[in-house]
Amino acid sequence: MAASDPETAQRQIDEIDALSSIYGDDWCVVDEDERIFCIKISDCLEQPKWTVCLQVILPSEYPVSAPPIYQLNAPWLRGQDYIELTNSLEEIYVKNLGESILYLWVEKIREVLIEKSQSSDAAGPNIEKITEEIDEDNEDDYSLEYQPVQEDTIKTLNFVMSESQEDEELPPINHGNPISDRRSTFQAHLAPIVSPKQVKMVLAKLHENKKIASATHNIYAYRIYCEDKQTYLQDCEDDGETAAGGRLLHLMQEESSKQLGKNKRVRKDKKRTEH
């Protein structure tokens, strides 16, 4: 992913090197070419109670004229907690336009986690209770921000894209039937992908079709489950259709959450049968 100019590219490189040096094993490279990184942030280095995974994608224009694209992953981080934290990050960006801000973001998140650990919730989040409440109380009402990240499985984030991905093949692409509505035609295309590189391959293949290439809006969304981190790498594109890609991604998130709930209920039923 080429930066817009050499100076901007060098600023990104310098910031990434600094963060890697400061945070060590907590900082990991998900996809260097796509400038996708992830860092585990906790309230305490020795015995963390509150933890958040911050995933960022650095656009070619960052930090000069564009903010990082980011995602916050934690099973407890939903609703008002999520809104307040994202508002804080956006405020930092606005106050530091044109500057490298990832360090400020990380330390702001850590500050929030320390405040939570010192509050009445000092015992830390009850991950099992949170998950069960989501599954049992309202299985169809999942928060957009909810991700199935387990506290005890994110102690290390040494996720590295497999070397075999250098020779990845184009996955099969399924094409849905065109649907016409109010003089507009819609067609869905679906492909099983396991890396950002395959996303590019699928999009390139689809755009070989002149009808697809000339479509008014080509929106897409993808989610890749990173098993070693128990979280998702995801992104979407609106292509001029406001929030269309985000809504598509939301549907995919809801479907994943529903499936998670079904799997948990199956496991619970199995345990009851065994007893």
PDB file of C-alpha atoms in Angstrom:
ATOM      1  CA  MET A   1       0.000   0.000   0.000  1.00  0.00           C
ATOM      2  CA  ALA A   2       1.929   3.000  -1.264  1.00  0.00           C
ATOM      3  CA  ALA A   3       1.745   6.208   0.690  1.00  0.00           C
ATOM      4  CA  SER A   4       0.810   9.433  -1.125  1.00  0.00           C
ATOM      5  CA  ASP A   5       4.363  10.856  -0.985  1.00  0.00           C
ATOM      6  CA  PRO A   6       7.790   9.817   0.362  1.00  0.00           C
ATOM      7  CA  GLU A   7       7.611  12.139   3.376  1.00  0.00           C
ATOM      8  CA  THR A   8       4.239  10.756   4.475  1.00  0.00           C
ATOM      9  CA  ALA A   9       5.473   7.211   3.911  1.00  0.00           C
ATOM     10  CA  GLN A  10       8.534   7.871   6.065  1.00  0.00           C
ATOM     11  CA  ARG A  11       6.395   9.371   8.844  1.00  0.00           C
ATOM     12  CA  GLN A  12       4.293   6.182   8.894  1.00  0.00           C
ATOM     13  CA  ILE A  13       7.429   4.018   9.001  1.00  0.00           C
ATOM     14  CA  ASP A  14       8.917   6.070  11.840  1.00  0.00           C
ATOM     15  CA  GLU A  15       5.694   5.886  13.862  1.00  0.00           C
ATOM     16  CA  ILE A  16       5.338   2.128  13.362  1.00  0.00           C
ATOM     17  CA  ASP A  17       8.974   1.543  14.359  1.00  0.00           C
ATOM     18  CA  ALA A  18       8.502   3.668  17.483  1.00  0.00           C
ATOM     19  CA  LEU A  19       5.312   1.871  18.527  1.00  0.00           C
ATOM     20  CA  SER A  20       6.887  -1.532  17.933  1.00  0.00           C
ATOM     21  CA  SER A  21       9.831  -0.517  20.117  1.00  0.00           C
ATOM     22  CA  ILE A  22       7.644   0.936  22.888  1.00  0.00           C
ATOM     23  CA  TYR A  23       5.033  -1.828  23.120  1.00  0.00           C
ATOM     24  CA  GLY A  24       7.068  -4.891  22.147  1.00  0.00           C
ATOM     25  CA  ASP A  25       5.043  -8.104  21.938  1.00  0.00           C
ATOM     26  CA  ASP A  26       1.776  -6.242  22.501  1.00  0.00           C
ATOM     27  CA  TRP A  27       2.199  -4.657  19.051  1.00  0.00           C
ATOM     28  CA  CYS A  28       1.722  -6.937  16.066  1.00  0.00           C
ATOM     29  CA  VAL A  29       1.704  -6.644  12.302  1.00  0.00           C
ATOM     30  CA  VAL A  30      -1.415  -8.143  10.717  1.00  0.00           C
ATOM     31  CA  ASP A  31      -0.622  -7.157   7.127  1.00  0.00           C
ATOM     32  CA  GLU A  32       2.403  -4.957   6.436  1.00  0.00           C
ATOM     33  CA  ASP A  33       1.523  -4.283   2.791  1.00  0.00           C
ATOM     34  CA  GLU A  34      -1.962  -3.104   3.736  1.00  0.00           C
ATOM     35  CA  ARG A  35      -0.669  -1.230   6.808  1.00  0.00           C
ATOM     36  CA  ILE A  36      -2.899  -3.202   9.184  1.00  0.00           C
ATOM     37  CA  PHE A  37      -1.715  -3.405  12.792  1.00  0.00           C
ATOM     38  CA  CYS A  38      -3.087  -4.502  16.145  1.00  0.00           C
ATOM     39  CA  ILE A  39      -2.125  -3.745  19.732  1.00  0.00           C
ATOM     40  CA  LYS A  40      -3.277  -5.219  23.010  1.00  0.00           C
ATOM     41  CA  ILE A  41      -3.879  -2.530  25.630  1.00  0.00           C
ATOM     42  CA  SER A  42      -4.486  -3.335  29.288  1.00  0.00           C
ATOM     43  CA  ASP A  43      -4.812  -1.540  32.606  1.00  0.00           C
ATOM     44  CA  CYS A  44      -1.835  -3.361  34.099  1.00  0.00           C
ATOM     45  CA  LEU A  45       1.163  -5.193  32.665  1.00  0.00           C
ATOM     46  CA  GLU A  46       1.417  -7.813  35.433  1.00  0.00           C
ATOM     47  CA  GLN A  47      -2.187  -8.888  36.091  1.00  0.00           C
ATOM     48  CA  PRO A  48      -4.487  -7.137  33.605  1.00  0.00           C
ATOM     49  CA  LYS A  49      -8.191  -6.996  34.455  1.00  0.00           C
ATOM     50  CA  TRP A  50      -9.449  -4.801  31.616  1.00  0.00           C
ATOM     51  CA  THR A  51      -8.132  -5.302  28.092  1.00  0.00           C
ATOM     52  CA  VAL A  52      -8.910  -3.889  24.654  1.00  0.00           C
ATOM     53  CA  CYS A  53      -7.515  -4.826  21.251  1.00  0.00           C
ATOM     54  CA  LEU A  54      -7.053  -1.812  18.981  1.00  0.00           C
ATOM     55  CA  GLN A  55      -6.835  -2.680  15.290  1.00  0.00           C
ATOM     56  CA  VAL A  56      -5.814   0.086  12.885  1.00  0.00           C
ATOM     57  CA  ILE A  57      -5.477   0.483   9.142  1.00  0.00           C
ATOM     58  CA  LEU A  58      -3.281   3.390   8.058  1.00  0.00           C
ATOM     59  CA  PRO A  59      -4.538   5.087   4.868  1.00  0.00           C
ATOM     60  CA  SER A  60      -1.879   6.346   2.449  1.00  0.00           C
ATOM     61  CA  GLU A  61      -2.754   9.941   3.452  1.00  0.00           C
ATOM     62  CA  TYR A  62      -2.212   9.375   7.187  1.00  0.00           C
ATOM     63  CA  PRO A  63      -1.144  11.327   9.181  1.00  0.00           C
ATOM     64  CA  VAL A  64      -1.175  14.386   6.886  1.00  0.00           C
ATOM     65  CA  SER A  65      -4.816  14.481   5.796  1.00  0.00           C
ATOM     66  CA  ALA A  66      -6.616  11.317   6.936  1.00  0.00           C
ATOM     67  CA  PRO A  67      -7.215   9.566  10.277  1.00  0.00           C
ATOM     68  CA  PRO A  68      -6.455   5.894  10.929  1.00  0.00           C
ATOM     69  CA  ILE A  69      -9.307   3.471  10.293  1.00  0.00           C
ATOM     70  CA  TYR A  70      -9.771   1.635  13.554  1.00  0.00           C
ATOM     71  CA  GLN A  71     -11.732  -1.044  15.381  1.00  0.00           C
ATOM     72  CA  LEU A  72     -11.941  -1.651  19.129  1.00  0.00           C
ATOM     73  CA  ASN A  73     -12.403  -5.265  20.237  1.00  0.00           C
ATOM     74  CA  ALA A  74     -13.406  -6.338  23.748  1.00  0.00           C
ATOM     75  CA  PRO A  75     -16.398  -8.408  24.931  1.00  0.00           C
ATOM     76  CA  TRP A  76     -17.364  -5.802  27.551  1.00  0.00           C
ATOM     77  CA  LEU A  77     -16.917  -2.753  25.317  1.00  0.00           C
ATOM     78  CA  ARG A  78     -20.455  -2.006  24.165  1.00  0.00           C
ATOM     79  CA  GLY A  79     -23.091   0.700  24.379  1.00  0.00           C
ATOM     80  CA  GLN A  80     -22.151   3.848  26.285  1.00  0.00           C
ATOM     81  CA  ASP A  81     -18.622   2.613  27.083  1.00  0.00           C
ATOM     82  CA  TYR A  82     -17.933   2.236  23.367  1.00  0.00           C
ATOM     83  CA  ILE A  83     -19.432   5.606  22.439  1.00  0.00           C
ATOM     84  CA  GLU A  84     -17.478   7.501  25.094  1.00  0.00           C
ATOM     85  CA  LEU A  85     -14.182   5.872  24.131  1.00  0.00           C
ATOM     86  CA  THR A  86     -14.595   6.452  20.387  1.00  0.00           C
ATOM     87  CA  ASN A  87     -15.569  10.068  21.051  1.00  0.00           C
ATOM     88  CA  SER A  88     -12.346  10.498  23.025  1.00  0.00           C
ATOM     89  CA  LEU A  89     -10.257   9.076  20.171  1.00  0.00           C
ATOM     90  CA  GLU A  90     -11.943  11.311  17.611  1.00  0.00           C
ATOM     91  CA  GLU A  91     -11.385  14.333  19.840  1.00  0.00           C
ATOM     92  CA  ILE A  92      -7.658  13.521  19.999  1.00  0.00           C
ATOM     93  CA  TYR A  93      -7.527  13.316  16.206  1.00  0.00           C
ATOM     94  CA  VAL A  94      -9.275  16.674  15.755  1.00  0.00           C
ATOM     95  CA  LYS A  95      -6.937  18.375  18.255  1.00  0.00           C
ATOM     96  CA  ASN A  96      -3.855  16.949  16.520  1.00  0.00           C
ATOM     97  CA  LEU A  97      -4.697  17.241  12.810  1.00  0.00           C
ATOM     98  CA  GLY A  98      -1.757  16.306  10.633  1.00  0.00           C
ATOM     99  CA  GLU A  99       0.134  14.693  13.527  1.00  0.00           C
ATOM    100  CA  SER A 100       0.899  11.056  14.326  1.00  0.00           C
ATOM    101  CA  ILE A 101      -1.674  10.086  16.957  1.00  0.00           C
ATOM    102  CA  LEU A 102      -1.508   6.323  17.526  1.00  0.00           C
ATOM    103  CA  TYR A 103       0.573   6.660  20.697  1.00  0.00           C
ATOM    104  CA  LEU A 104      -1.944   9.211  22.046  1.00  0.00           C
ATOM    105  CA  TRP A 105      -4.794   6.837  21.213  1.00  0.00           C
ATOM    106  CA  VAL A 106      -3.154   3.872  22.920  1.00  0.00           C
ATOM    107  CA  GLU A 107      -2.403   5.815  26.084  1.00  0.00           C
ATOM    108  CA  LYS A 108      -5.904   7.308  26.174  1.00  0.00           C
ATOM    109  CA  ILE A 109      -7.391   3.816  25.994  1.00  0.00           C
ATOM    110  CA  ARG A 110      -5.016   2.684  28.746  1.00  0.00           C
ATOM    111  CA  GLU A 111      -6.085   5.661  30.873  1.00  0.00           C
ATOM    112  CA  VAL A 112      -9.742   4.636  30.488  1.00  0.00           C
ATOM    113  CA  LEU A 113      -8.910   1.041  31.449  1.00  0.00           C
ATOM    114  CA  ILE A 114      -6.994   2.163  34.547  1.00  0.00           C
ATOM    115  CA  GLU A 115      -9.948   4.320  35.614  1.00  0.00           C
ATOM    116  CA  LYS A 116     -12.269   1.316  35.224  1.00  0.00           C
ATOM    117  CA  SER A 117      -9.971  -0.916  37.259  1.00  0.00           C
ATOM    118  CA  GLN A 118      -9.966   1.666  40.060  1.00  0.00           C
ATOM    119  CA  SER A 119     -13.733   2.028  40.038  1.00  0.00           C
ATOM    120  CA  SER A 120     -16.359  -0.207  41.645  1.00  0.00           C
ATOM    121  CA  ASP A 121     -15.738  -2.704  38.839  1.00  0.00           C
ATOM    122  CA  ALA A 122     -12.257  -3.368  40.165  1.00  0.00           C
ATOM    123  CA  ALA A 123     -12.765  -7.130  39.922  1.00  0.00           C
ATOM    124  CA  GLY A 124     -12.771  -6.785  36.126  1.00  0.00           C
ATOM    125  CA  PRO A 125     -15.415  -7.731  33.574  1.00  0.00           C
ATOM    126  CA  ASN A 126     -17.344 -10.968  34.019  1.00  0.00           C
ATOM    127  CA  ILE A 127     -16.851 -12.225  30.459  1.00  0.00           C
ATOM    128  CA  GLU A 128     -18.951 -15.354  30.936  1.00  0.00           C
ATOM    129  CA  LYS A 129     -21.870 -13.344  32.340  1.00  0.00           C
ATOM    130  CA  ILE A 130     -21.700 -10.802  29.515  1.00  0.00           C
ATOM    131  CA  THR A 131     -21.762 -13.524  26.880  1.00  0.00           C
ATOM    132  CA  GLU A 132     -24.616 -15.450  28.518  1.00  0.00           C
ATOM    133  CA  GLU A 133     -26.729 -12.296  28.850  1.00  0.00           C
ATOM    134  CA  ILE A 134     -26.327 -11.596  25.146  1.00  0.00           C
ATOM    135  CA  ASP A 135     -27.177 -15.182  24.210  1.00  0.00           C
ATOM    136  CA  GLU A 136     -30.119 -15.774  26.522  1.00  0.00           C
ATOM    137  CA  ASP A 137     -31.831 -12.413  27.033  1.00  0.00           C
ATOM    138  CA  ASN A 138     -32.148 -11.317  23.412  1.00  0.00           C
ATOM    139  CA  GLU A 139     -30.400 -13.432  20.853  1.00  0.00           C
ATOM    140  CA  ASP A 140     -31.403 -11.161  17.937  1.00  0.00           C
ATOM    141  CA  ASP A 141     -30.305  -7.879  19.532  1.00  0.00           C
ATOM    142  CA  TYR A 142     -26.527  -7.875  19.232  1.00  0.00           C
ATOM    143  CA  SER A 143     -24.528  -4.700  19.559  1.00  0.00           C
ATOM    144  CA  LEU A 144     -22.590  -3.763  16.439  1.00  0.00           C
ATOM    145  CA  GLU A 145     -19.440  -3.420  18.489  1.00  0.00           C
ATOM    146  CA  TYR A 146     -19.614  -6.823  20.165  1.00  0.00           C
ATOM    147  CA  GLN A 147     -16.786  -9.168  19.268  1.00  0.00           C
ATOM    148  CA  PRO A 148     -16.243 -12.654  20.767  1.00  0.00           C
ATOM    149  CA  VAL A 149     -12.818 -11.932  22.234  1.00  0.00           C
ATOM    150  CA  GLN A 150     -12.059 -13.988  25.325  1.00  0.00           C
ATOM    151  CA  GLU A 151      -9.922 -12.322  27.980  1.00  0.00           C
ATOM    152  CA  ASP A 152      -7.722 -15.358  28.567  1.00  0.00           C
ATOM    153  CA  THR A 153      -6.978 -15.930  24.886  1.00  0.00           C
ATOM    154  CA  ILE A 154      -5.525 -12.536  24.001  1.00  0.00           C
ATOM    155  CA  LYS A 155      -2.474 -12.615  26.232  1.00  0.00           C
ATOM    156  CA  THR A 156      -0.308 -12.635  23.112  1.00  0.00           C
ATOM    157  CA  LEU A 157      -1.031 -11.154  19.710  1.00  0.00           C
ATOM    158  CA  ASN A 158       1.791 -12.546  17.621  1.00  0.00           C
ATOM    159  CA  PHE A 159      -0.420 -12.969  14.577  1.00  0.00           C
ATOM    160  CA  VAL A 160       1.590 -13.128  11.342  1.00  0.00           C
ATOM    161  CA  MET A 161       0.091 -13.799   7.952  1.00  0.00           C
ATOM    162  CA  SER A 162       1.076 -17.260   6.768  1.00  0.00           C
ATOM    163  CA  GLU A 163       3.921 -17.458   4.255  1.00  0.00           C
ATOM    164  CA  SER A 164       1.726 -19.721   2.154  1.00  0.00           C
ATOM    165  CA  GLN A 165      -0.475 -16.727   1.410  1.00  0.00           C
ATOM    166  CA  GLU A 166       2.169 -15.540  -1.053  1.00  0.00           C
ATOM    167  CA  ASP A 167       0.851 -18.207  -3.431  1.00  0.00           C
ATOM    168  CA  GLU A 168      -2.823 -17.970  -2.594  1.00  0.00           C
ATOM    169  CA  GLU A 169      -5.361 -18.957  -5.210  1.00  0.00           C
ATOM    170  CA  LEU A 170      -8.461 -17.088  -6.223  1.00  0.00           C
ATOM    171  CA  PRO A 171     -11.321 -18.502  -4.101  1.00  0.00           C
ATOM    172  CA  PRO A 172     -14.559 -19.623  -5.795  1.00  0.00           C
ATOM    173  CA  ILE A 173     -17.042 -16.801  -6.394  1.00  0.00           C
ATOM    174  CA  ASN A 174     -20.785 -17.434  -6.230  1.00  0.00           C
ATOM    175  CA  HIS A 175     -23.029 -15.044  -8.144  1.00  0.00           C
ATOM    176  CA  GLY A 176     -26.579 -14.316  -6.983  1.00  0.00           C
ATOM    177  CA  ASN A 177     -29.544 -13.729  -9.248  1.00  0.00           C
ATOM    178  CA  PRO A 178     -30.018 -10.075 -10.292  1.00  0.00           C
ATOM    179  CA  ILE A 179     -32.883  -8.302  -8.491  1.00  0.00           C
ATOM    180  CA  SER A 180     -34.606  -5.257 -10.012  1.00  0.00           C
ATOM    181  CA  ASP A 181     -36.337  -2.624  -7.882  1.00  0.00           C
ATOM    182  CA  ARG A 182     -37.440   0.876  -8.896  1.00  0.00           C
ATOM    183  CA  ARG A 183     -35.336   0.914 -12.062  1.00  0.00           C
ATOM    184  CA  SER A 184     -32.227  -0.247 -10.204  1.00  0.00           C
ATOM    185  CA  THR A 185     -30.655  -3.691 -10.499  1.00  0.00           C
ATOM    186  CA  PHE A 186     -28.801  -5.386  -7.665  1.00  0.00           C
ATOM    187  CA  GLN A 187     -26.633  -8.495  -7.737  1.00  0.00           C
ATOM    188  CA  ALA A 188     -24.762 -10.158  -4.889  1.00  0.00           C
ATOM    189  CA  HIS A 189     -21.444 -11.980  -5.159  1.00  0.00           C
ATOM    190  CA  LEU A 190     -20.032 -14.172  -2.404  1.00  0.00           C
ATOM    191  CA  ALA A 191     -16.566 -15.644  -1.907  1.00  0.00           C
ATOM    192  CA  PRO A 192     -14.888 -17.435   1.046  1.00  0.00           C
ATOM    193  CA  ILE A 193     -11.681 -15.510   1.810  1.00  0.00           C
ATOM    194  CA  VAL A 194      -9.009 -15.953   4.483  1.00  0.00           C
ATOM    195  CA  SER A 195      -6.748 -12.927   3.897  1.00  0.00           C
ATOM    196  CA  PRO A 196      -6.861  -9.291   2.683  1.00  0.00           C
ATOM    197  CA  LYS A 197      -4.880 -10.409  -0.370  1.00  0.00           C
ATOM    198  CA  GLN A 198      -7.745 -12.662  -1.414  1.00  0.00           C
ATOM    199  CA  VAL A 199     -10.158  -9.738  -1.042  1.00  0.00           C
ATOM    200  CA  LYS A 200      -8.123  -7.875  -3.666  1.00  0.00           C
ATOM    201  CA  MET A 201      -8.056 -10.941  -5.903  1.00  0.00           C
ATOM    202  CA  VAL A 202     -11.844 -11.379  -5.743  1.00  0.00           C
ATOM    203  CA  LEU A 203     -12.499  -7.689  -6.446  1.00  0.00           C
ATOM    204  CA  ALA A 204     -10.074  -7.695  -9.374  1.00  0.00           C
ATOM    205  CA  LYS A 205     -11.744 -10.773 -10.839  1.00  0.00           C
ATOM    206  CA  LEU A 206     -15.230  -9.263 -10.488  1.00  0.00           C
ATOM    207  CA  HIS A 207     -14.127  -6.045 -12.152  1.00  0.00           C
ATOM    208  CA  GLU A 208     -13.069  -8.020 -15.222  1.00  0.00           C
ATOM    209  CA  ASN A 209     -16.804  -8.136 -15.934  1.00  0.00           C
ATOM    210  CA  LYS A 210     -17.674  -4.917 -17.771  1.00  0.00           C
ATOM    211  CA  LYS A 211     -21.161  -4.743 -16.257  1.00  0.00           C
ATOM    212  CA  ILE A 212     -19.752  -4.947 -12.745  1.00  0.00           C
ATOM    213  CA  ALA A 213     -16.925  -2.528 -13.493  1.00  0.00           C
ATOM    214  CA  SER A 214     -19.368   0.062 -14.843  1.00  0.00           C
ATOM    215  CA  ALA A 215     -21.942  -0.335 -12.042  1.00  0.00           C
ATOM    216  CA  THR A 216     -22.952   2.872 -10.269  1.00  0.00           C
ATOM    217  CA  HIS A 217     -22.034   1.492  -6.821  1.00  0.00           C
ATOM    218  CA  ASN A 218     -19.873  -1.550  -6.085  1.00  0.00           C
ATOM    219  CA  ILE A 219     -20.137  -1.984  -2.332  1.00  0.00           C
ATOM    220  CA  TYR A 220     -18.466  -4.780  -0.412  1.00  0.00           C
ATOM    221  CA  ALA A 221     -17.651  -5.986   3.078  1.00  0.00           C
ATOM    222  CA  TYR A 222     -15.482  -8.756   4.455  1.00  0.00           C
ATOM    223  CA  ARG A 223     -14.710 -10.443   7.775  1.00  0.00           C
ATOM    224  CA  ILE A 224     -11.737 -12.715   8.412  1.00  0.00           C
ATOM    225  CA  TYR A 225     -11.648 -14.701  11.638  1.00  0.00           C
ATOM    226  CA  CYS A 226      -8.172 -14.676  13.217  1.00  0.00           C
ATOM    227  CA  GLU A 227      -8.272 -17.852  15.295  1.00  0.00           C
ATOM    228  CA  ASP A 228      -5.125 -17.175  17.330  1.00  0.00           C
ATOM    229  CA  LYS A 229      -6.521 -13.804  18.479  1.00  0.00           C
ATOM    230  CA  GLN A 230     -10.167 -14.889  18.715  1.00  0.00           C
ATOM    231  CA  THR A 231     -11.239 -11.776  16.820  1.00  0.00           C
ATOM    232  CA  TYR A 232     -12.077 -10.504  13.334  1.00  0.00           C
ATOM    233  CA  LEU A 233     -10.196  -8.565  10.696  1.00  0.00           C
ATOM    234  CA  GLN A 234     -12.877  -6.660   8.781  1.00  0.00           C
ATOM    235  CA  ASP A 235     -13.516  -3.714   6.489  1.00  0.00           C
ATOM    236  CA  CYS A 236     -16.122  -2.382   4.049  1.00  0.00           C
ATOM    237  CA  GLU A 237     -16.548  -0.002   1.103  1.00  0.00           C
ATOM    238  CA  ASP A 238     -19.560   2.243   0.336  1.00  0.00           C
ATOM    239  CA  ASP A 239     -18.445   3.309  -3.175  1.00  0.00           C
ATOM    240  CA  GLY A 240     -20.544   6.467  -2.975  1.00  0.00           C
ATOM    241  CA  GLU A 241     -23.677   4.812  -1.561  1.00  0.00           C
ATOM    242  CA  THR A 242     -23.779   6.332   1.925  1.00  0.00           C
ATOM    243  CA  ALA A 243     -23.367   3.735   4.705  1.00  0.00           C
ATOM    244  CA  ALA A 244     -24.199   0.840   2.326  1.00  0.00           C
ATOM    245  CA  GLY A 245     -20.959  -1.025   2.977  1.00  0.00           C
ATOM    246  CA  GLY A 246     -21.280  -0.426   6.714  1.00  0.00           C
ATOM    247  CA  ARG A 247     -24.802  -1.850   6.737  1.00  0.00           C
ATOM    248  CA  LEU A 248     -23.602  -4.910   4.829  1.00  0.00           C
ATOM    249  CA  LEU A 249     -20.828  -5.415   7.371  1.00  0.00           C
ATOM    250  CA  HIS A 250     -23.371  -4.990  10.174  1.00  0.00           C
ATOM    251  CA  LEU A 251     -25.476  -7.813   8.721  1.00  0.00           C
ATOM    252  CA  MET A 252     -22.405 -10.046   8.594  1.00  0.00           C
ATOM    253  CA  GLN A 253     -21.598  -9.195  12.221  1.00  0.00           C
ATOM    254  CA  GLU A 254     -25.143  -9.996  13.304  1.00  0.00           C
ATOM    255  CA  GLU A 255     -25.035 -13.334  11.504  1.00  0.00           C
ATOM    256  CA  SER A 256     -21.744 -14.219  13.199  1.00  0.00           C
ATOM    257  CA  SER A 257     -23.146 -13.246  16.595  1.00  0.00           C
ATOM    258  CA  LYS A 258     -26.277 -15.324  16.056  1.00  0.00           C
ATOM    259  CA  GLN A 259     -24.155 -18.314  15.080  1.00  0.00           C
ATOM    260  CA  LEU A 260     -22.038 -17.794  18.190  1.00  0.00           C
ATOM    261  CA  GLY A 261     -25.193 -17.810  20.304  1.00  0.00           C
ATOM    262  CA  LYS A 262     -26.437 -21.019  18.654  1.00  0.00           C
ATOM    263  CA  ASN A 263     -23.099 -22.728  19.230  1.00  0.00           C
ATOM    264  CA  LYS A 264     -23.119 -21.748  22.899  1.00  0.00           C
ATOM    265  CA  ARG A 265     -26.653 -23.068  23.370  1.00  0.00           C
ATOM    266  CA  VAL A 266     -25.659 -26.347  21.707  1.00  0.00           C
ATOM    267  CA  ARG A 267     -22.737 -26.660  24.112  1.00  0.00           C
ATOM    268  CA  LYS A 268     -25.011 -25.884  27.087  1.00  0.00           C
ATOM    269  CA  ASP A 269     -27.574 -28.449  25.944  1.00  0.00           C
ATOM    270  CA  LYS A 270     -24.808 -31.007  25.527  1.00  0.00           C
ATOM    271  CA  LYS A 271     -23.579 -30.345  29.075  1.00  0.00           C
ATOM    272  CA  ARG A 272     -27.097 -30.748  30.454  1.00  0.00           C
ATOM    273  CA  THR A 273     -27.442 -34.068  28.586  1.00  0.00           C
ATOM    274  CA  GLU A 274     -24.132 -35.304  29.973  1.00  0.00           C
ATOM    275  CA  HIS A 275     -25.207 -34.450  33.519  1.00  0.00           C
TER     276      HIS A 275
END
